[in-house]
């Protein structure tokens, strides 16, 4: 026993737990935001391949009709994010490491709690 009260041990644990939870949430949000510029053009290409007569590329889109409405504008807009793919991947990598740090804090606290 280190001489600390039970309350002091709990406050240290909960502080680290809150930090770990915050890092995990921040990391997950950063990871998801970073992957958006990658996912949108890929999903537009996939949807264009499913729709008959639809063509999408960097220049624009033609013939994309879904549920009776033209979706040429939104399909072409996703390709305007191509410039954001490298920064998005960097942001996703930062988010992954934040998520990993949050998991590490949680694992450390769990391991410490087992040895008390």
PDB file of C-alpha atoms in Angstrom:
ATOM      1  CA  UNK A   1       0.000   0.000   0.000  1.00  0.00           C
ATOM      2  CA  UNK A   2       1.415   3.382  -0.942  1.00  0.00           C
ATOM      3  CA  UNK A   3      -0.452   5.322   1.720  1.00  0.00           C
ATOM      4  CA  UNK A   4      -2.920   6.848  -0.711  1.00  0.00           C
ATOM      5  CA  UNK A   5      -6.550   6.788   0.160  1.00  0.00           C
ATOM      6  CA  UNK A   6      -9.038   4.846  -1.928  1.00  0.00           C
ATOM      7  CA  UNK A   7     -10.463   8.124  -3.222  1.00  0.00           C
ATOM      8  CA  UNK A   8      -7.034   9.244  -4.475  1.00  0.00           C
ATOM      9  CA  UNK A   9      -6.515   5.979  -6.330  1.00  0.00           C
ATOM     10  CA  UNK A  10      -9.950   6.249  -7.924  1.00  0.00           C
ATOM     11  CA  UNK A  11      -9.399   9.833  -9.034  1.00  0.00           C
ATOM     12  CA  UNK A  12      -6.126   8.903 -10.715  1.00  0.00           C
ATOM     13  CA  UNK A  13      -7.773   5.954 -12.443  1.00  0.00           C
ATOM     14  CA  UNK A  14     -10.779   7.937 -13.593  1.00  0.00           C
ATOM     15  CA  UNK A  15      -8.601  10.791 -14.851  1.00  0.00           C
ATOM     16  CA  UNK A  16      -6.573   8.454 -17.018  1.00  0.00           C
ATOM     17  CA  UNK A  17      -9.714   6.641 -18.088  1.00  0.00           C
ATOM     18  CA  UNK A  18     -11.283   9.931 -19.173  1.00  0.00           C
ATOM     19  CA  UNK A  19      -8.113  10.826 -21.072  1.00  0.00           C
ATOM     20  CA  UNK A  20      -8.102   7.432 -22.782  1.00  0.00           C
ATOM     21  CA  UNK A  21     -11.777   7.741 -23.687  1.00  0.00           C
ATOM     22  CA  UNK A  22     -11.222  11.260 -25.044  1.00  0.00           C
ATOM     23  CA  UNK A  23      -8.262  10.119 -27.130  1.00  0.00           C
ATOM     24  CA  UNK A  24     -10.247   7.175 -28.492  1.00  0.00           C
ATOM     25  CA  UNK A  25     -13.202   9.361 -29.472  1.00  0.00           C
ATOM     26  CA  UNK A  26     -10.977  12.068 -30.961  1.00  0.00           C
ATOM     27  CA  UNK A  27      -8.967   9.451 -32.835  1.00  0.00           C
ATOM     28  CA  UNK A  28     -12.071   7.772 -34.221  1.00  0.00           C
ATOM     29  CA  UNK A  29     -13.558  11.101 -35.350  1.00  0.00           C
ATOM     30  CA  UNK A  30     -10.260  12.165 -36.958  1.00  0.00           C
ATOM     31  CA  UNK A  31      -9.922   8.802 -38.677  1.00  0.00           C
ATOM     32  CA  UNK A  32     -13.436   9.002 -40.126  1.00  0.00           C
ATOM     33  CA  UNK A  33     -13.055  12.613 -41.296  1.00  0.00           C
ATOM     34  CA  UNK A  34      -9.714  11.756 -42.890  1.00  0.00           C
ATOM     35  CA  UNK A  35     -11.208   8.873 -44.861  1.00  0.00           C
ATOM     36  CA  UNK A  36     -14.084  10.922 -46.344  1.00  0.00           C
ATOM     37  CA  UNK A  37     -12.060  12.233 -49.354  1.00  0.00           C
ATOM     38  CA  UNK A  38     -11.084   8.648 -50.167  1.00  0.00           C
ATOM     39  CA  UNK A  39     -14.521   7.085 -49.706  1.00  0.00           C
ATOM     40  CA  UNK A  40     -16.643   9.607 -51.640  1.00  0.00           C
ATOM     41  CA  UNK A  41     -15.005   9.207 -55.094  1.00  0.00           C
ATOM     42  CA  UNK A  42     -14.850   5.431 -54.616  1.00  0.00           C
ATOM     43  CA  UNK A  43     -18.526   5.246 -53.716  1.00  0.00           C
ATOM     44  CA  UNK A  44     -19.429   7.515 -56.655  1.00  0.00           C
ATOM     45  CA  UNK A  45     -17.503   5.231 -59.017  1.00  0.00           C
ATOM     46  CA  UNK A  46     -19.184   2.160 -57.558  1.00  0.00           C
ATOM     47  CA  UNK A  47     -22.640   3.701 -57.853  1.00  0.00           C
ATOM     48  CA  UNK A  48     -21.889   4.810 -61.428  1.00  0.00           C
ATOM     49  CA  UNK A  49     -20.911   1.277 -62.376  1.00  0.00           C
ATOM     50  CA  UNK A  50     -24.204  -0.045 -60.983  1.00  0.00           C
ATOM     51  CA  UNK A  51     -26.440   2.545 -62.678  1.00  0.00           C
ATOM     52  CA  UNK A  52     -27.059   1.912 -66.352  1.00  0.00           C
ATOM     53  CA  UNK A  53     -25.740   4.646 -68.654  1.00  0.00           C
ATOM     54  CA  UNK A  54     -24.043   6.587 -65.860  1.00  0.00           C
ATOM     55  CA  UNK A  55     -20.515   7.896 -66.310  1.00  0.00           C
ATOM     56  CA  UNK A  56     -18.490   9.746 -63.666  1.00  0.00           C
ATOM     57  CA  UNK A  57     -14.954  11.115 -63.798  1.00  0.00           C
ATOM     58  CA  UNK A  58     -12.984  14.254 -62.934  1.00  0.00           C
ATOM     59  CA  UNK A  59     -14.617  16.210 -65.764  1.00  0.00           C
ATOM     60  CA  UNK A  60     -18.156  15.583 -64.516  1.00  0.00           C
ATOM     61  CA  UNK A  61     -20.932  13.049 -64.748  1.00  0.00           C
ATOM     62  CA  UNK A  62     -23.606  12.201 -67.286  1.00  0.00           C
ATOM     63  CA  UNK A  63     -26.691  10.024 -67.320  1.00  0.00           C
ATOM     64  CA  UNK A  64     -26.831   9.400 -63.581  1.00  0.00           C
ATOM     65  CA  UNK A  65     -30.475   9.015 -62.594  1.00  0.00           C
ATOM     66  CA  UNK A  66     -31.535   7.490 -59.279  1.00  0.00           C
ATOM     67  CA  UNK A  67     -35.207   7.113 -58.278  1.00  0.00           C
ATOM     68  CA  UNK A  68     -36.233   9.351 -61.186  1.00  0.00           C
ATOM     69  CA  UNK A  69     -33.957  12.240 -60.176  1.00  0.00           C
ATOM     70  CA  UNK A  70     -30.725  13.392 -61.744  1.00  0.00           C
ATOM     71  CA  UNK A  71     -27.748  12.957 -59.418  1.00  0.00           C
ATOM     72  CA  UNK A  72     -25.131  14.286 -61.834  1.00  0.00           C
ATOM     73  CA  UNK A  73     -24.216  17.210 -59.567  1.00  0.00           C
ATOM     74  CA  UNK A  74     -23.521  15.259 -56.359  1.00  0.00           C
ATOM     75  CA  UNK A  75     -21.703  12.528 -58.269  1.00  0.00           C
ATOM     76  CA  UNK A  76     -19.383  15.042 -59.916  1.00  0.00           C
ATOM     77  CA  UNK A  77     -18.929  16.928 -56.621  1.00  0.00           C
ATOM     78  CA  UNK A  78     -17.336  13.895 -55.017  1.00  0.00           C
ATOM     79  CA  UNK A  79     -14.556  14.034 -57.609  1.00  0.00           C
ATOM     80  CA  UNK A  80     -13.777  17.617 -56.632  1.00  0.00           C
ATOM     81  CA  UNK A  81     -12.296  16.158 -53.431  1.00  0.00           C
ATOM     82  CA  UNK A  82      -9.488  14.317 -55.236  1.00  0.00           C
ATOM     83  CA  UNK A  83      -6.987  16.987 -54.162  1.00  0.00           C
ATOM     84  CA  UNK A  84      -7.893  16.227 -50.516  1.00  0.00           C
ATOM     85  CA  UNK A  85      -6.906  12.552 -50.611  1.00  0.00           C
ATOM     86  CA  UNK A  86      -3.252  12.981 -49.440  1.00  0.00           C
ATOM     87  CA  UNK A  87      -4.140  15.324 -46.530  1.00  0.00           C
ATOM     88  CA  UNK A  88      -7.090  13.075 -45.721  1.00  0.00           C
ATOM     89  CA  UNK A  89      -4.864  10.017 -45.502  1.00  0.00           C
ATOM     90  CA  UNK A  90      -2.471  11.936 -43.245  1.00  0.00           C
ATOM     91  CA  UNK A  91      -5.396  12.954 -41.033  1.00  0.00           C
ATOM     92  CA  UNK A  92      -6.602   9.344 -40.953  1.00  0.00           C
ATOM     93  CA  UNK A  93      -3.121   8.208 -39.910  1.00  0.00           C
ATOM     94  CA  UNK A  94      -3.063  10.770 -37.082  1.00  0.00           C
ATOM     95  CA  UNK A  95      -6.508   9.580 -36.025  1.00  0.00           C
ATOM     96  CA  UNK A  96      -5.325   5.980 -36.021  1.00  0.00           C
ATOM     97  CA  UNK A  97      -2.409   6.820 -33.732  1.00  0.00           C
ATOM     98  CA  UNK A  98      -4.682   8.793 -31.383  1.00  0.00           C
ATOM     99  CA  UNK A  99      -7.022   5.812 -31.251  1.00  0.00           C
ATOM    100  CA  UNK A 100      -4.067   3.532 -30.558  1.00  0.00           C
ATOM    101  CA  UNK A 101      -2.857   5.821 -27.751  1.00  0.00           C
ATOM    102  CA  UNK A 102      -6.310   5.806 -26.164  1.00  0.00           C
ATOM    103  CA  UNK A 103      -6.422   2.017 -26.275  1.00  0.00           C
ATOM    104  CA  UNK A 104      -2.935   1.882 -24.748  1.00  0.00           C
ATOM    105  CA  UNK A 105      -4.022   4.062 -21.829  1.00  0.00           C
ATOM    106  CA  UNK A 106      -7.053   1.865 -21.265  1.00  0.00           C
ATOM    107  CA  UNK A 107      -4.943  -1.286 -21.351  1.00  0.00           C
ATOM    108  CA  UNK A 108      -2.419   0.192 -18.912  1.00  0.00           C
ATOM    109  CA  UNK A 109      -5.141   1.188 -16.464  1.00  0.00           C
ATOM    110  CA  UNK A 110      -6.771  -2.234 -16.714  1.00  0.00           C
ATOM    111  CA  UNK A 111      -3.434  -3.908 -16.050  1.00  0.00           C
ATOM    112  CA  UNK A 112      -2.780  -1.630 -13.052  1.00  0.00           C
ATOM    113  CA  UNK A 113      -6.213  -2.349 -11.633  1.00  0.00           C
ATOM    114  CA  UNK A 114      -5.533  -6.096 -11.758  1.00  0.00           C
ATOM    115  CA  UNK A 115      -2.348  -5.713  -9.702  1.00  0.00           C
ATOM    116  CA  UNK A 116      -3.859  -3.626  -6.887  1.00  0.00           C
TER     117      UNK A 116
END
